[in-house]
Amino acid sequence: MAKETDQMQKIVSLCKRRGFVFQSSEIYGGLRSAYDYGPLGVELKRNIMNAWWRDMVQSREDVVGLDASIIMHPRVWEASGHLAGFSDPLVDCRVCKERFRADHATPATEGQDLVLTFADKARAKAAQELIKTQFGVELEAHGKELKGAKAGNRGYVCPVCNSPFLSEERQFNLMFRSSIGPVDAMTEVAQAIERGELAGLQGNALRAKLDELTKDSAVYLRPETAQAMFVQFMNIQQSMSMKVPFGIAQQGKSFRNEITVEHFIFRSCEFEQMEMEFFCEPGTDDEWMDYWKDFRLNWWKKFTNHPENFRLRAHDQAELAHYAKACYDVEYLYPWGWGELEGIANRTDYDLQKHAKYSGQKLEYFDPTAQKKYTPYVIEPSAGATRGLLVMLIDAYNEETLENGETRVVLKLHPALAPIKVAVLPLVKKDGMPEKAREVVNAFLAHGINARYDEQQTIGRRYRRHDEIGTPWCLTIDGQTLQDGTITIRDRDTMEQQRISIDTAVQEIESRLRKI
Ligand code: ATP
């Protein structure tokens, strides 16, 4: 895995320290490819997903929701092409042993001079020896670098050490396979071995036999939420009398057996997506594509402090999936460079046509006004919710030097996304202040605003703690509160404090939240 930048290391550590994201099964040594969202992480994730649901479904008449099962009929994945094609060619570097996806390699043109780079001089020496003995190529060593190698005709070299000494590309299916029903795949295979049916079989013949034995019980964890929207197109269109153009949206878990899990939660094997299939009449698809790509870019920008770190990138012809007419990525400038946050694709009528063919059912729309039938085209904005959470954390993370020379870490999360909206702090743990503070917390909770009582440590430390988890406002109960019924409200970003009446505190926060 690539070494994380300083900023990422700080964010990963903050996530653990403050209860945003933990390594899955940490007490057993952790599972590299899976993460658990702690008390603050789950709030942040829900706030992102709820904001998406509100803006994409609840506040529109032309989009409806769906919550489909994760395990679908295996034919769905045959029809969608995932079973055959949802695989990335994998390559091993023969020198540094890195395993990587061919599309993640470092591009290199044939004959290009290469500088192979290693962690230290000793490793470079060992690599020099290995290359000489295994490939008969002599390279010059310069400290931790080896010079003299040239790129071959693969179009790429190892993304870690730049070596052109690579294995062949191998196909690898990214879908997690399981079995359904009383006899699991292992049992079927064991029984076949006992019957002697596998004796003498090797390679592809063995693989084909195993596939045949297990195909009736094989099921897959969905690698995207999208296919259910195509499969349920007719049910939804008819039950809701939807008129094209309209969209079907879904959020939920997806699973991919990713070989390269990287950059913390950026790429993991279990993640959450927020996807929408927007069905429109062929011929209107280009216009809808324009609409949705801008809508989605602006949606992300609404929550950010740095809009310049978001951009749209059009896929060129070579990069486009074979069924897509056009595709844009909403990209974010991560600490390691620009990368995908969301894809918006014009999938044409590919999916509906495929499912119609494989299921034998008609998946068409009858336009009552024009009195004609057609298969709608589809524009698909497909975003990662967990990747979005990472983007929001990176965007919000700030270190500021205060007048007294101390550094304050502050997460400048958009208040609508902040896990805790208000912290209520009694200045001291006596003189009736804790009781008053509890009353204020209860008033917020009764209005559905996530407020937390906090009396641990000095007031300064409590402010820092809430700055670090992105709480936009701290309300402090002090001696004056007990005399004149006012409290201070401190703004996370400006650190300015203002006195307001305790009776209007809930109203004040409600109106600030409404304004954003
Ligand atoms: P990438 O090129 O990064 O692998 P992709 O093009 O395969 O992504 P899509 O299939 O378009 O991704 O999925 C839509 C969105 O789902 C992505 O933009 C991303 O936000 C999210 N996503 C995809 N794979 C993962 C993963 N393994 N972990 C976390 N989020 C993911």
XYZ file of C-alpha atoms and ligand atoms in Angstrom:
547
model
C 0.000 0.000 0.000
C 1.236 3.479 -0.844
C 2.672 5.418 2.068
C 0.137 7.979 3.193
C 0.943 11.664 3.258
C 1.392 13.412 6.618
C -2.059 14.917 6.332
C -3.654 11.510 5.731
C -1.770 10.013 8.680
C -3.128 12.785 10.885
C -6.671 12.228 9.638
C -6.460 8.458 10.126
C -5.198 9.003 13.657
C -7.891 11.589 14.440
C -10.523 9.159 13.114
C -9.439 6.510 15.579
C -8.802 8.817 18.538
C -12.133 10.567 18.244
C -14.359 7.668 17.210
C -14.959 8.336 13.515
C -13.478 5.236 11.856
C -11.837 2.119 13.283
C -10.094 -0.774 11.579
C -12.522 -3.695 11.377
C -11.915 -6.485 13.936
C -8.968 -4.568 15.338
C -8.525 -6.736 18.439
C -7.868 -9.708 16.123
C -5.232 -7.846 14.186
C -7.675 -6.056 11.892
C -8.935 -6.762 8.402
C -7.060 -4.532 5.989
C -9.923 -4.058 3.592
C -12.791 -3.240 5.964
C -13.621 -0.439 8.379
C -16.115 0.253 11.145
C -17.703 3.663 11.534
C -17.703 4.686 15.204
C -20.201 6.962 16.997
C -19.097 10.145 15.216
C -18.374 8.443 11.888
C -21.817 6.917 11.665
C -23.398 10.334 12.322
C -21.254 11.970 9.641
C -21.998 9.175 7.146
C -25.743 9.359 7.846
C -25.717 13.135 7.502
C -24.054 12.859 4.079
C -26.416 10.111 2.953
C -29.494 11.905 4.324
C -28.483 15.137 2.574
C -28.116 13.199 -0.687
C -31.488 11.470 -0.190
C -33.185 14.767 0.603
C -31.718 16.545 -2.435
C -31.958 13.644 -4.906
C -35.285 12.078 -3.861
C -37.402 13.838 -1.259
C -37.220 17.302 -2.705
C -37.943 16.194 -6.298
C -41.060 14.873 -7.934
C -39.174 13.098 -10.701
C -37.098 10.717 -8.547
C -38.312 7.852 -6.339
C -36.388 5.557 -4.013
C -35.662 1.853 -3.766
C -34.112 -0.379 -1.120
C -33.301 -3.644 -2.866
C -31.692 -6.788 -1.483
C -27.934 -7.135 -1.615
C -28.123 -10.694 -2.918
C -29.882 -10.838 -6.274
C -30.603 -13.559 -8.810
C -27.256 -14.677 -10.299
C -28.622 -14.081 -13.828
C -28.642 -10.350 -13.003
C -24.835 -10.413 -12.968
C -24.654 -12.461 -16.148
C -26.910 -9.962 -17.912
C -25.078 -6.929 -16.569
C -21.753 -8.352 -17.704
C -20.312 -8.332 -14.193
C -19.849 -12.082 -14.035
C -17.734 -12.188 -17.144
C -16.317 -8.721 -17.224
C -16.197 -7.330 -13.690
C -12.587 -8.108 -13.365
C -9.435 -6.136 -13.575
C -6.298 -7.530 -15.113
C -3.794 -8.051 -12.317
C -0.049 -7.944 -12.673
C 2.790 -8.880 -10.323
C 6.081 -7.023 -10.345
C 8.783 -9.684 -10.583
C 11.258 -7.417 -8.805
C 9.537 -5.749 -5.824
C 6.630 -8.268 -5.774
C 3.946 -5.566 -5.742
C 0.611 -6.839 -7.092
C -1.331 -4.127 -8.898
C -4.165 -3.510 -11.330
C -2.906 -2.942 -14.867
C -5.019 0.225 -15.055
C -3.272 1.537 -11.922
C 0.257 1.070 -13.293
C 2.657 3.885 -14.214
C 2.351 4.599 -17.946
C 5.586 4.201 -19.957
C 6.219 4.194 -23.689
C 8.288 1.481 -25.334
C 12.013 2.209 -25.105
C 11.610 4.866 -22.412
C 14.588 5.108 -19.992
C 13.620 3.945 -16.524
C 14.999 4.659 -13.086
C 14.076 1.808 -10.754
C 13.776 3.126 -7.203
C 13.824 1.194 -3.920
C 13.436 1.971 -0.236
C 17.178 1.791 0.447
C 20.573 0.910 -1.006
C 20.495 -2.708 0.225
C 17.194 -3.379 -1.515
C 18.463 -1.769 -4.705
C 21.518 -4.068 -4.590
C 19.318 -7.146 -4.069
C 17.080 -6.088 -6.969
C 20.137 -5.535 -9.194
C 21.286 -9.099 -8.469
C 17.816 -10.580 -9.051
C 17.401 -8.755 -12.391
C 20.828 -9.964 -13.519
C 20.245 -13.610 -12.599
C 16.594 -13.919 -13.615
C 16.398 -11.637 -16.645
C 20.039 -11.393 -17.730
C 19.946 -7.586 -17.620
C 22.757 -5.644 -15.953
C 21.727 -2.325 -14.395
C 23.895 0.334 -12.773
C 23.341 0.977 -9.080
C 23.312 4.579 -7.805
C 22.410 4.475 -4.125
C 18.810 3.313 -3.918
C 18.304 3.654 -7.692
C 19.019 1.344 -10.620
C 19.597 2.846 -14.057
C 19.829 1.382 -17.555
C 16.474 -0.397 -17.921
C 14.063 0.454 -20.728
C 10.261 0.108 -20.850
C 8.875 -2.767 -22.911
C 5.781 -2.763 -25.108
C 3.261 -3.188 -22.263
C 2.588 0.536 -22.051
C 3.272 0.581 -18.316
C 5.763 -0.272 -15.566
C 5.462 -1.178 -11.878
C 3.810 1.733 -10.001
C 6.055 1.151 -6.974
C 9.598 0.550 -8.266
C 9.238 1.395 -12.019
C 10.389 -2.070 -13.057
C 9.448 -3.337 -16.532
C 9.914 -6.950 -15.330
C 6.306 -7.972 -14.892
C 4.132 -11.070 -14.900
C 1.452 -11.620 -17.520
C -1.899 -9.941 -16.850
C -4.330 -12.278 -15.087
C -8.102 -11.908 -14.875
C -9.649 -11.845 -11.433
C -13.326 -11.492 -10.621
C -14.031 -8.760 -8.104
C -17.401 -10.080 -6.978
C -17.651 -11.895 -3.637
C -19.176 -15.265 -4.240
C -21.204 -17.241 -1.714
C -23.733 -20.039 -1.889
C -27.405 -20.185 -1.056
C -29.501 -23.191 -0.070
C -28.880 -26.284 2.042
C -25.776 -27.549 0.224
C -22.923 -25.079 0.067
C -20.340 -25.027 -2.699
C -17.613 -26.684 -0.586
C -19.902 -29.614 0.187
C -20.784 -30.039 -3.479
C -17.108 -30.079 -4.413
C -16.239 -32.499 -1.587
C -18.982 -34.859 -2.761
C -17.753 -34.676 -6.353
C -14.209 -35.536 -5.205
C -15.550 -38.527 -3.279
C -17.390 -39.667 -6.410
C -14.089 -39.327 -8.306
C -15.551 -36.782 -10.740
C -12.601 -34.435 -10.510
C -9.880 -37.058 -10.955
C -7.411 -36.149 -13.690
C -8.917 -32.708 -14.362
C -6.570 -29.736 -14.473
C -6.519 -26.041 -15.361
C -9.493 -24.758 -17.346
C -11.192 -28.159 -17.475
C -11.090 -28.339 -13.672
C -12.328 -24.754 -13.373
C -15.212 -25.406 -15.779
C -16.224 -28.513 -13.839
C -16.166 -26.647 -10.520
C -18.290 -23.861 -12.027
C -20.797 -26.363 -13.319
C -20.992 -28.142 -9.931
C -21.591 -24.951 -7.966
C -23.541 -22.761 -10.373
C -26.998 -23.594 -9.004
C -26.134 -22.503 -5.482
C -23.816 -19.611 -6.416
C -24.870 -16.107 -5.364
C -22.918 -12.866 -5.306
C -22.773 -9.866 -3.029
C -23.691 -6.904 -5.234
C -20.700 -4.932 -6.509
C -22.911 -1.870 -7.081
C -26.438 -0.896 -6.079
C -27.410 0.051 -9.637
C -28.641 -3.193 -11.205
C -31.707 -3.395 -8.948
C -33.012 -0.145 -10.439
C -32.953 -1.671 -13.934
C -34.431 -4.964 -12.803
C -37.289 -3.200 -10.944
C -37.841 -0.593 -13.668
C -41.275 -1.890 -14.762
C -42.560 -2.509 -11.204
C -41.628 0.996 -10.141
C -42.771 2.747 -13.305
C -46.159 1.016 -13.184
C -46.838 0.998 -9.430
C -46.013 4.698 -9.145
C -47.343 5.695 -12.601
C -44.024 7.378 -13.282
C -43.670 9.298 -16.508
C -40.339 9.353 -18.328
C -38.132 11.247 -17.585
C -37.820 9.949 -14.031
C -35.170 8.492 -11.764
C -34.847 5.613 -9.287
C -32.386 6.171 -6.456
C -30.805 3.799 -4.004
C -28.203 3.917 -1.267
C -26.503 1.000 0.392
C -23.618 -1.385 0.773
C -21.642 -2.698 -2.154
C -18.835 -5.227 -2.103
C -15.790 -5.630 -4.320
C -12.920 -7.976 -3.735
C -10.449 -5.177 -4.442
C -6.866 -6.306 -4.766
C -5.412 -2.926 -4.075
C -7.150 -1.492 -1.032
C -5.677 1.943 -0.578
C -5.710 5.293 1.109
C -7.668 4.341 4.213
C -11.405 4.186 3.307
C -10.895 5.543 -0.266
C -10.900 2.007 -1.632
C -12.155 -0.804 0.580
C -13.863 -4.125 -0.059
C -17.125 -3.168 1.663
C -18.358 0.367 1.057
C -21.513 2.394 0.602
C -22.842 3.938 -2.560
C -25.466 6.541 -3.454
C -26.705 5.895 -6.971
C -29.518 7.057 -9.212
C -30.641 5.803 -12.627
C -32.386 8.560 -14.531
C -34.529 7.182 -17.371
C -35.091 9.543 -20.291
C -36.196 9.483 -23.903
C -33.383 8.740 -26.381
C -32.428 12.024 -27.967
C -32.850 13.940 -24.705
C -29.973 12.084 -23.020
C -27.234 14.613 -23.868
C -29.224 17.398 -22.244
C -29.883 15.320 -19.121
C -26.215 14.388 -18.954
C -25.340 18.101 -18.900
C -27.909 18.706 -16.222
C -26.821 15.876 -13.912
C -23.070 16.375 -14.218
C -23.405 20.010 -13.147
C -25.973 19.188 -10.481
C -23.701 16.573 -8.935
C -20.548 18.706 -9.035
C -22.382 21.596 -7.395
C -23.922 19.298 -4.813
C -20.500 18.311 -3.484
C -19.254 21.894 -3.666
C -22.097 23.057 -1.445
C -20.492 21.291 1.528
C -16.919 22.313 0.949
C -14.577 25.052 2.097
C -12.420 24.570 -1.034
C -14.535 24.411 -4.208
C -11.341 24.629 -6.285
C -10.514 21.081 -5.145
C -13.469 19.620 -7.063
C -13.630 19.303 -10.848
C -15.380 17.422 -13.646
C -13.239 15.298 -15.935
C -14.634 13.874 -19.154
C -13.582 10.324 -20.086
C -11.946 10.132 -23.480
C -13.022 7.480 -25.998
C -10.345 4.999 -24.893
C -11.424 5.188 -21.262
C -15.184 4.911 -21.862
C -16.869 1.626 -20.939
C -17.977 -0.075 -24.178
C -21.690 0.547 -23.469
C -21.311 4.167 -22.342
C -21.940 7.075 -24.665
C -20.255 9.581 -22.354
C -18.901 9.678 -18.818
C -17.689 12.363 -16.430
C -15.968 11.882 -13.106
C -16.422 14.341 -10.288
C -12.836 14.384 -9.107
C -11.367 15.626 -5.858
C -7.826 16.756 -5.185
C -6.866 14.165 -2.548
C -3.546 14.585 -0.690
C -2.077 12.089 -3.203
C -3.539 13.829 -6.286
C -6.765 14.060 -8.293
C -9.014 11.003 -8.053
C -12.611 9.893 -8.531
C -15.360 10.745 -6.075
C -18.378 10.122 -8.302
C -19.010 8.954 -11.868
C -21.832 10.257 -14.074
C -22.374 8.000 -17.074
C -24.704 7.949 -20.057
C -25.375 4.187 -20.110
C -27.753 4.430 -23.095
C -30.370 1.622 -23.124
C -27.671 -1.007 -22.594
C -28.807 -2.288 -19.199
C -32.551 -2.391 -19.897
C -31.907 -4.147 -23.233
C -29.616 -6.688 -21.603
C -32.047 -7.483 -18.787
C -34.912 -7.724 -21.281
C -32.891 -10.239 -23.285
C -31.755 -12.361 -20.324
C -35.109 -12.333 -18.490
C -37.325 -12.626 -21.551
C -39.461 -9.751 -20.143
C -40.243 -6.533 -21.962
C -38.584 -3.545 -20.309
C -40.084 -0.700 -22.304
C -41.926 2.499 -21.674
C -45.178 3.452 -23.358
C -45.391 7.196 -23.819
C -49.121 8.000 -23.501
C -48.804 11.448 -25.099
C -46.792 10.464 -28.150
C -48.496 7.024 -28.240
C -45.185 5.237 -28.770
C -43.075 2.615 -27.058
C -39.351 2.849 -26.485
C -36.525 1.652 -24.257
C -35.363 4.657 -22.226
C -31.759 5.814 -22.093
C -30.176 6.127 -18.651
C -27.988 8.777 -17.035
C -26.377 7.388 -13.897
C -24.786 9.553 -11.191
C -22.963 7.054 -8.970
C -21.209 8.302 -5.839
C -19.380 6.638 -2.983
C -20.834 7.592 0.403
C -17.818 6.331 2.330
C -15.453 7.933 -0.181
C -17.508 11.110 0.207
C -17.010 10.921 3.963
C -13.244 10.782 3.451
C -13.425 13.785 1.125
C -15.414 15.760 3.687
C -12.837 14.943 6.387
C -9.892 15.956 4.200
C -11.685 19.126 3.111
C -12.520 20.061 6.710
C -9.179 19.259 8.359
C -7.257 22.367 9.440
C -4.363 23.104 11.737
C -4.222 26.681 12.944
C -1.584 28.466 14.983
C -3.191 30.520 17.709
C -1.939 33.842 19.116
C -0.386 32.045 22.105
C 1.619 29.831 19.733
C -0.469 26.695 20.334
C -1.801 24.677 17.416
C -5.498 23.983 17.208
C -6.836 21.154 15.058
C -10.258 22.028 13.748
C -12.594 20.097 11.480
C -14.460 22.804 9.595
C -17.266 20.452 8.628
C -20.366 21.959 7.099
C -22.779 22.315 10.072
C -25.386 20.200 8.258
C -22.878 17.326 8.210
C -21.273 17.817 11.639
C -21.922 14.763 13.870
C -22.692 16.899 16.941
C -24.318 20.271 16.330
C -24.048 21.787 19.790
C -21.899 21.109 22.868
C -23.257 22.434 26.151
C -20.548 23.133 28.709
C -20.947 24.146 32.354
C -17.976 26.411 33.169
C -17.493 24.589 36.494
C -19.026 21.452 37.967
C -20.895 23.284 40.752
C -23.225 26.156 41.647
C -26.114 24.691 39.669
C -24.281 25.015 36.312
C -24.332 21.280 35.437
C -28.091 21.137 36.109
C -28.727 24.172 33.938
C -26.552 22.710 31.166
C -28.486 19.431 31.261
C -31.729 21.378 30.849
C -30.328 23.066 27.751
C -29.143 19.734 26.274
C -32.595 18.226 26.832
C -34.257 21.185 25.113
C -32.074 20.582 22.014
C -32.650 16.837 22.027
C -36.411 17.413 22.241
C -36.075 19.383 18.982
C -34.101 16.604 17.277
C -30.826 18.555 17.365
C -27.851 16.430 18.320
C -26.456 18.148 21.455
C -23.936 16.777 23.939
C -23.187 17.665 27.557
C -19.477 17.932 28.348
C -17.955 18.772 31.734
C -14.560 17.002 31.531
C -11.356 19.105 31.847
C -10.886 22.861 31.505
C -13.165 24.922 29.291
C -10.256 25.563 26.869
C -9.638 21.848 26.420
C -13.329 21.228 25.887
C -13.390 23.840 23.134
C -10.373 22.150 21.490
C -12.022 18.735 21.739
C -15.141 19.988 19.997
C -13.095 21.893 17.398
C -11.358 18.619 16.596
C -14.608 16.741 15.953
C -16.209 19.598 14.045
C -18.929 20.706 16.510
C -19.986 24.071 15.047
C -21.235 25.670 18.266
C -20.361 25.465 21.964
C -22.776 26.924 24.501
C -21.266 27.763 27.878
C -23.181 28.094 31.124
C -21.322 30.404 33.537
C -21.934 32.502 36.659
C -23.763 35.147 34.671
C -26.202 32.562 33.278
C -27.519 31.942 36.770
C -27.982 35.683 37.324
C -29.409 36.961 34.042
C -30.343 33.865 32.048
C -27.796 34.401 29.242
C -25.243 31.961 27.847
C -22.278 32.333 25.509
C -22.375 30.822 22.060
C -18.934 30.166 20.560
C -18.429 29.765 16.853
C -16.030 26.930 15.917
C -14.454 28.664 12.926
C -14.057 32.231 14.184
C -13.836 31.281 17.890
C -15.916 34.403 18.547
C -18.301 34.365 21.470
C -21.591 36.120 21.809
C -24.109 36.241 24.681
C -27.653 35.183 23.966
C -30.670 34.459 26.103
C -30.856 30.862 27.263
C -34.527 30.809 26.266
C -33.731 31.516 22.616
C -30.763 29.098 22.303
C -32.684 26.371 20.471
C -34.336 28.905 18.162
C -30.988 30.524 17.424
C -29.313 27.233 16.425
C -32.381 26.141 14.464
C -32.295 29.344 12.473
C -28.522 29.057 11.858
C -29.027 25.483 10.624
C -31.903 26.578 8.383
C -29.789 29.291 6.762
C -27.102 26.890 5.510
P -12.313 3.418 -9.221
O -11.884 3.826 -10.614
O -11.879 4.373 -8.135
O -12.072 1.977 -8.902
P -14.877 2.860 -10.243
O -14.882 3.648 -11.504
O -14.677 1.402 -10.263
O -13.897 3.559 -9.188
P -17.691 3.045 -9.953
O -17.941 1.644 -10.316
O -18.001 4.122 -10.930
O -16.201 3.188 -9.443
O -18.432 3.336 -8.562
C -19.020 4.580 -8.264
C -18.427 5.182 -7.014
O -18.395 4.222 -5.958
C -16.984 5.642 -7.168
O -16.916 6.928 -7.727
C -16.509 5.638 -5.728
O -16.900 6.834 -5.063
C -17.272 4.481 -5.115
N -16.417 3.277 -5.045
C -16.168 2.392 -6.036
N -15.361 1.407 -5.598
C -15.085 1.684 -4.303
C -14.316 1.028 -3.289
N -13.682 -0.110 -3.521
N -14.259 1.595 -2.052
C -14.915 2.755 -1.784
N -15.670 3.403 -2.696
C -15.761 2.883 -3.938
